Amino acid sequence: MFASASWSQSGYNAVHWLRNEETKSRLSALAVAAIIASMSEPKSCNAALAARDLRVNWHPCTQMREHDARLPMIPIRHGEGAWLIDADGRRYLDCISSWWSNLFGHANPRIAAAIAEQAAKLNHVMFAGFTHEPAIRLAEELLRIAPPGLARAFFAGDGASAVEIALKMSFHYWHNVGRCERTRFISLMNAYHGETLGALSVSDLPLYRAVYAPLLLQPIIAPSPDWLDCEPNESAEEVAIRRLQDLREILERHAHETCAVIVEPLVQCSGGMRMHSPGYLTGLRKLCDEYEVHLIADEIAVGFGRTGTMFACEQANVTPDFLCLSKGLTGGALAMSAVLTTDRVYEAFLGDYAANNAFLHSHTFSGNPIACAAALATLAIFREEPVLENNRLLAARLAERIAPLCDHPHVSGIRQTGLIAAMDLVADRKTRTPYPPAQRRGLRFYLHGLQKGMLLRPLGDTIYFIPPYCITTDEIDRMVDTATEGISAATG
Ligand SMILES: *Cc1c(COP(=O)(O)O)cnc(C)c1O
């Protein structure tokens, strides 16, 4: 496939050239159209679509210049279970669930039917002053399955807006109860909570944050309990205890000005799939209670069964004051998010209209009925099928298949929590020396995967697997075999 991939690249360049204004003026419009048509059809629909795309679209998280030569742009025409199929009919196993959102497969028939049915009934109605059964049922169902004590759901459109809502609600709560000096947040080193200014403020990844720093809130950054940072012979639990002590010292100094601590329970995903012990969350809840600050759990990536339990907080028996959900909420079919919170928080916003203490935050598409229908279909699958049990079998297979990579001279830090597994490509395993970033080893790994029909998009040199729950054990085997070849190709 590499040959055809580079063909489509040169196809794209040629189409680009043909669309160039100067070229156009030299060739008649008809001739150009004929050449483009003959190049694109039937040889490569991919090339033609990629060329059109790159003339008009600006893609997320991408240096667009790379698409000139280095990176293919792949037009996907349809999805089928764990597979994506491009315009030329090539298939890719979606090993990362399209940014960790897909749970039960692309174009899942049950979710698709729920969407179609709802769309034929009611697309949207404003969610202030109006409501509808899908939103009522979804809130009831989410609160039923969430950690005990969460009693209210606030809907929004995507993950970052859920984080904004949790931050604003926490701040506003303290304002409403007369603690106006509380204006700051504590977040963890290596955290990621989204790209809007508030969410980016409490994130700690310089790649995304540095340039915007002058625009952002100044959070207090606590050390991460990530056990990859442990001392020799230290266990994950011991790292957690040490990091809780660090956090206690921070709270001792800053609790009086702090609204909330925000964490990604169990796995910091964008920050390189860094994992910690559930004991950290248990201790964190206790510290937040002791110092009277809120706990915001950002389960946007890890919620809905990804870590082995429905919500990661369950593994620590913890109820946060705010639980942020998105990505898997609709099974990956539609943009939607929710913030669940407690009656205690909710009640602090009740009062006379004139007191102006209501939460006036709004998004036009809050509680969108079609998105609610997709989420309800997703939750029905969880209720009716043995999803978590099946995930445990898949996770065990994944663990078994990646274990031999421990011996690879250029792999370090193999780690797994439920259906999230990751490892780092390193120049030297013993010293854990990374490759110089300019060598783009992760990119080589990504390109190798595409060539072999696998979507395995690493985070820098951290490669990871977050497959949809509908993946089979055979597909897990293929995925890990291809990744193993890709590691050799990228590090050889
Ligand atoms: C993806 C993600 C977000 C942001 O969600 P978007 O829908 O991309 O805005 C926030 N927090 C975590 C932990 C995420 O993984």
PDB file of C-alpha atoms in Angstrom, residues 203-367:
ATOM      1  CA  SER A 203      -3.761  21.705  31.409  1.00  0.00           C
ATOM      2  CA  ASP A 204      -0.023  21.269  31.721  1.00  0.00           C
ATOM      3  CA  LEU A 205       1.191  20.281  28.274  1.00  0.00           C
ATOM      4  CA  PRO A 206       3.537  22.975  26.940  1.00  0.00           C
ATOM      5  CA  LEU A 207       2.973  21.794  23.349  1.00  0.00           C
ATOM      6  CA  TYR A 208      -0.631  23.013  23.492  1.00  0.00           C
ATOM      7  CA  ARG A 209      -0.419  25.606  26.227  1.00  0.00           C
ATOM      8  CA  ALA A 210       2.834  27.581  25.992  1.00  0.00           C
ATOM      9  CA  VAL A 211       1.943  30.024  23.229  1.00  0.00           C
ATOM     10  CA  TYR A 212      -1.358  30.976  24.898  1.00  0.00           C
ATOM     11  CA  ALA A 213       0.119  31.335  28.395  1.00  0.00           C
ATOM     12  CA  PRO A 214      -0.413  35.125  28.487  1.00  0.00           C
ATOM     13  CA  LEU A 215      -4.161  34.553  28.056  1.00  0.00           C
ATOM     14  CA  LEU A 216      -4.603  31.866  30.686  1.00  0.00           C
ATOM     15  CA  LEU A 217      -5.540  31.498  34.358  1.00  0.00           C
ATOM     16  CA  GLN A 218      -2.641  30.572  36.605  1.00  0.00           C
ATOM     17  CA  PRO A 219      -3.378  27.233  38.226  1.00  0.00           C
ATOM     18  CA  ILE A 220      -1.293  25.730  40.978  1.00  0.00           C
ATOM     19  CA  ILE A 221       0.381  22.661  39.529  1.00  0.00           C
ATOM     20  CA  ALA A 222       0.790  19.655  41.828  1.00  0.00           C
ATOM     21  CA  PRO A 223       3.177  16.773  41.046  1.00  0.00           C
ATOM     22  CA  SER A 224       1.559  13.918  39.167  1.00  0.00           C
ATOM     23  CA  PRO A 225       1.136  10.529  40.883  1.00  0.00           C
ATOM     24  CA  ASP A 226       2.184   8.904  37.598  1.00  0.00           C
ATOM     25  CA  TRP A 227       4.167   5.813  38.582  1.00  0.00           C
ATOM     26  CA  LEU A 228       6.514   6.054  35.597  1.00  0.00           C
ATOM     27  CA  ASP A 229       8.172   8.807  37.629  1.00  0.00           C
ATOM     28  CA  CYS A 230       8.816   6.499  40.559  1.00  0.00           C
ATOM     29  CA  GLU A 231      12.061   5.965  42.412  1.00  0.00           C
ATOM     30  CA  PRO A 232      13.786   2.587  42.002  1.00  0.00           C
ATOM     31  CA  ASN A 233      11.788  -0.122  43.825  1.00  0.00           C
ATOM     32  CA  GLU A 234       8.899   2.200  44.590  1.00  0.00           C
ATOM     33  CA  SER A 235       5.398   0.821  43.937  1.00  0.00           C
ATOM     34  CA  ALA A 236       2.516   2.720  42.321  1.00  0.00           C
ATOM     35  CA  GLU A 237       0.872   2.916  45.764  1.00  0.00           C
ATOM     36  CA  GLU A 238       4.011   4.398  47.283  1.00  0.00           C
ATOM     37  CA  VAL A 239       4.228   7.023  44.535  1.00  0.00           C
ATOM     38  CA  ALA A 240       0.583   7.877  45.245  1.00  0.00           C
ATOM     39  CA  ILE A 241       1.279   8.331  48.960  1.00  0.00           C
ATOM     40  CA  ARG A 242       4.321  10.518  48.273  1.00  0.00           C
ATOM     41  CA  ARG A 243       2.349  12.672  45.827  1.00  0.00           C
ATOM     42  CA  LEU A 244      -0.552  13.012  48.273  1.00  0.00           C
ATOM     43  CA  GLN A 245       1.924  14.383  50.790  1.00  0.00           C
ATOM     44  CA  ASP A 246       3.077  16.940  48.175  1.00  0.00           C
ATOM     45  CA  LEU A 247      -0.551  17.867  47.569  1.00  0.00           C
ATOM     46  CA  ARG A 248      -1.198  18.257  51.285  1.00  0.00           C
ATOM     47  CA  GLU A 249       1.628  20.790  51.483  1.00  0.00           C
ATOM     48  CA  ILE A 250       0.160  22.681  48.525  1.00  0.00           C
ATOM     49  CA  LEU A 251      -3.317  22.698  50.090  1.00  0.00           C
ATOM     50  CA  GLU A 252      -1.850  23.833  53.402  1.00  0.00           C
ATOM     51  CA  ARG A 253      -0.578  26.961  51.642  1.00  0.00           C
ATOM     52  CA  HIS A 254      -3.269  27.486  48.995  1.00  0.00           C
ATOM     53  CA  ALA A 255      -6.585  25.943  50.102  1.00  0.00           C
ATOM     54  CA  HIS A 256      -7.951  29.326  51.216  1.00  0.00           C
ATOM     55  CA  GLU A 257      -7.706  30.625  47.623  1.00  0.00           C
ATOM     56  CA  THR A 258      -8.557  27.339  45.862  1.00  0.00           C
ATOM     57  CA  CYS A 259     -11.910  26.399  44.314  1.00  0.00           C
ATOM     58  CA  ALA A 260     -11.123  22.850  43.232  1.00  0.00           C
ATOM     59  CA  VAL A 261      -8.560  20.220  42.376  1.00  0.00           C
ATOM     60  CA  ILE A 262      -9.088  18.835  38.863  1.00  0.00           C
ATOM     61  CA  VAL A 263      -7.813  15.374  37.889  1.00  0.00           C
ATOM     62  CA  GLU A 264      -8.082  12.771  35.158  1.00  0.00           C
ATOM     63  CA  PRO A 265      -8.825   9.679  37.261  1.00  0.00           C
ATOM     64  CA  LEU A 266      -6.425   6.727  36.777  1.00  0.00           C
ATOM     65  CA  VAL A 267      -5.023   7.724  33.369  1.00  0.00           C
ATOM     66  CA  GLN A 268      -3.715  11.054  32.086  1.00  0.00           C
ATOM     67  CA  CYS A 269      -4.411  10.287  28.474  1.00  0.00           C
ATOM     68  CA  SER A 270      -3.178  13.164  26.288  1.00  0.00           C
ATOM     69  CA  GLY A 271      -0.234  13.630  28.636  1.00  0.00           C
ATOM     70  CA  GLY A 272       1.199  10.348  27.362  1.00  0.00           C
ATOM     71  CA  MET A 273      -1.105   7.675  28.871  1.00  0.00           C
ATOM     72  CA  ARG A 274       0.382   8.174  32.330  1.00  0.00           C
ATOM     73  CA  MET A 275      -1.255   5.962  34.936  1.00  0.00           C
ATOM     74  CA  HIS A 276      -1.631   6.067  38.694  1.00  0.00           C
ATOM     75  CA  SER A 277      -2.908   3.984  41.567  1.00  0.00           C
ATOM     76  CA  PRO A 278      -6.584   4.279  42.604  1.00  0.00           C
ATOM     77  CA  GLY A 279      -5.164   4.964  46.076  1.00  0.00           C
ATOM     78  CA  TYR A 280      -4.268   8.451  44.863  1.00  0.00           C
ATOM     79  CA  LEU A 281      -7.928   9.208  44.180  1.00  0.00           C
ATOM     80  CA  THR A 282      -9.022   7.882  47.568  1.00  0.00           C
ATOM     81  CA  GLY A 283      -6.443  10.058  49.301  1.00  0.00           C
ATOM     82  CA  LEU A 284      -7.264  13.022  47.075  1.00  0.00           C
ATOM     83  CA  ARG A 285     -10.961  12.851  48.035  1.00  0.00           C
ATOM     84  CA  LYS A 286      -9.986  12.845  51.724  1.00  0.00           C
ATOM     85  CA  LEU A 287      -7.663  15.831  51.273  1.00  0.00           C
ATOM     86  CA  CYS A 288     -10.321  17.775  49.360  1.00  0.00           C
ATOM     87  CA  ASP A 289     -12.781  17.135  52.204  1.00  0.00           C
ATOM     88  CA  GLU A 290     -10.238  18.039  54.849  1.00  0.00           C
ATOM     89  CA  TYR A 291      -9.305  21.315  53.162  1.00  0.00           C
ATOM     90  CA  GLU A 292     -12.859  21.987  51.896  1.00  0.00           C
ATOM     91  CA  VAL A 293     -12.077  22.283  48.209  1.00  0.00           C
ATOM     92  CA  HIS A 294     -14.015  20.677  45.368  1.00  0.00           C
ATOM     93  CA  LEU A 295     -12.844  17.636  43.472  1.00  0.00           C
ATOM     94  CA  ILE A 296     -13.444  17.753  39.703  1.00  0.00           C
ATOM     95  CA  ALA A 297     -13.045  14.363  38.011  1.00  0.00           C
ATOM     96  CA  ASP A 298     -12.465  14.726  34.279  1.00  0.00           C
ATOM     97  CA  GLU A 299     -13.563  11.299  33.023  1.00  0.00           C
ATOM     98  CA  ILE A 300     -14.013  12.553  29.467  1.00  0.00           C
ATOM     99  CA  ALA A 301     -11.497   9.983  28.214  1.00  0.00           C
ATOM    100  CA  VAL A 302     -11.712   7.262  30.870  1.00  0.00           C
ATOM    101  CA  GLY A 303     -15.467   7.126  31.554  1.00  0.00           C
ATOM    102  CA  PHE A 304     -17.837   4.474  30.167  1.00  0.00           C
ATOM    103  CA  GLY A 305     -15.945   1.290  30.862  1.00  0.00           C
ATOM    104  CA  ARG A 306     -12.543   2.207  29.492  1.00  0.00           C
ATOM    105  CA  THR A 307     -10.585   1.442  32.672  1.00  0.00           C
ATOM    106  CA  GLY A 308     -12.453  -1.734  33.642  1.00  0.00           C
ATOM    107  CA  THR A 309     -15.273  -0.133  35.643  1.00  0.00           C
ATOM    108  CA  MET A 310     -18.046   2.078  34.297  1.00  0.00           C
ATOM    109  CA  PHE A 311     -16.296   5.116  35.785  1.00  0.00           C
ATOM    110  CA  ALA A 312     -12.666   5.224  36.897  1.00  0.00           C
ATOM    111  CA  CYS A 313     -13.645   6.867  40.242  1.00  0.00           C
ATOM    112  CA  GLU A 314     -15.419   3.642  41.215  1.00  0.00           C
ATOM    113  CA  GLN A 315     -12.063   1.904  41.609  1.00  0.00           C
ATOM    114  CA  ALA A 316     -11.292   4.264  44.470  1.00  0.00           C
ATOM    115  CA  ASN A 317     -14.854   4.358  45.841  1.00  0.00           C
ATOM    116  CA  VAL A 318     -14.843   8.072  45.326  1.00  0.00           C
ATOM    117  CA  THR A 319     -17.602  10.516  44.400  1.00  0.00           C
ATOM    118  CA  PRO A 320     -16.268  13.768  42.951  1.00  0.00           C
ATOM    119  CA  ASP A 321     -18.132  17.074  43.352  1.00  0.00           C
ATOM    120  CA  PHE A 322     -18.140  17.368  39.563  1.00  0.00           C
ATOM    121  CA  LEU A 323     -17.899  14.531  37.069  1.00  0.00           C
ATOM    122  CA  CYS A 324     -17.135  15.571  33.461  1.00  0.00           C
ATOM    123  CA  LEU A 325     -18.209  13.150  30.734  1.00  0.00           C
ATOM    124  CA  SER A 326     -18.014  13.240  26.941  1.00  0.00           C
ATOM    125  CA  LYS A 327     -16.174  11.217  24.238  1.00  0.00           C
ATOM    126  CA  GLY A 328     -17.813   7.784  24.809  1.00  0.00           C
ATOM    127  CA  LEU A 329     -21.083   9.295  26.064  1.00  0.00           C
ATOM    128  CA  THR A 330     -22.770   8.899  22.667  1.00  0.00           C
ATOM    129  CA  GLY A 331     -20.731   5.846  21.749  1.00  0.00           C
ATOM    130  CA  GLY A 332     -18.590   8.238  19.732  1.00  0.00           C
ATOM    131  CA  ALA A 333     -21.415   9.092  17.346  1.00  0.00           C
ATOM    132  CA  LEU A 334     -22.177  12.720  18.215  1.00  0.00           C
ATOM    133  CA  ALA A 335     -20.650  15.596  20.127  1.00  0.00           C
ATOM    134  CA  MET A 336     -22.124  15.794  23.594  1.00  0.00           C
ATOM    135  CA  SER A 337     -20.935  16.249  27.151  1.00  0.00           C
ATOM    136  CA  ALA A 338     -22.363  16.308  30.639  1.00  0.00           C
ATOM    137  CA  VAL A 339     -21.297  17.581  34.034  1.00  0.00           C
ATOM    138  CA  LEU A 340     -22.799  15.718  36.968  1.00  0.00           C
ATOM    139  CA  THR A 341     -22.785  17.408  40.353  1.00  0.00           C
ATOM    140  CA  THR A 342     -24.241  17.202  43.844  1.00  0.00           C
ATOM    141  CA  ASP A 343     -27.368  18.680  45.403  1.00  0.00           C
ATOM    142  CA  ARG A 344     -25.115  20.667  47.692  1.00  0.00           C
ATOM    143  CA  VAL A 345     -23.596  22.487  44.731  1.00  0.00           C
ATOM    144  CA  TYR A 346     -26.944  22.832  42.980  1.00  0.00           C
ATOM    145  CA  GLU A 347     -28.675  24.320  46.012  1.00  0.00           C
ATOM    146  CA  ALA A 348     -26.072  27.062  46.397  1.00  0.00           C
ATOM    147  CA  PHE A 349     -27.351  28.481  43.079  1.00  0.00           C
ATOM    148  CA  LEU A 350     -30.986  28.746  44.236  1.00  0.00           C
ATOM    149  CA  GLY A 351     -32.251  32.114  45.424  1.00  0.00           C
ATOM    150  CA  ASP A 352     -34.145  35.237  44.510  1.00  0.00           C
ATOM    151  CA  TYR A 353     -33.898  36.201  40.864  1.00  0.00           C
ATOM    152  CA  ALA A 354     -32.564  39.594  41.961  1.00  0.00           C
ATOM    153  CA  ALA A 355     -29.676  38.032  43.898  1.00  0.00           C
ATOM    154  CA  ASN A 356     -28.180  37.022  40.534  1.00  0.00           C
ATOM    155  CA  ASN A 357     -26.651  33.808  41.783  1.00  0.00           C
ATOM    156  CA  ALA A 358     -28.008  31.468  39.077  1.00  0.00           C
ATOM    157  CA  PHE A 359     -25.679  29.632  36.716  1.00  0.00           C
ATOM    158  CA  LEU A 360     -26.384  31.554  33.524  1.00  0.00           C
ATOM    159  CA  HIS A 361     -23.936  29.595  31.398  1.00  0.00           C
ATOM    160  CA  SER A 362     -25.505  28.269  28.202  1.00  0.00           C
ATOM    161  CA  HIS A 363     -24.726  26.544  24.941  1.00  0.00           C
ATOM    162  CA  THR A 364     -27.288  26.645  22.153  1.00  0.00           C
ATOM    163  CA  PHE A 365     -27.226  22.888  21.702  1.00  0.00           C
ATOM    164  CA  SER A 366     -27.261  21.906  25.387  1.00  0.00           C
ATOM    165  CA  GLY A 367     -29.328  18.763  25.799  1.00  0.00           C
TER     166      GLY A 367
END
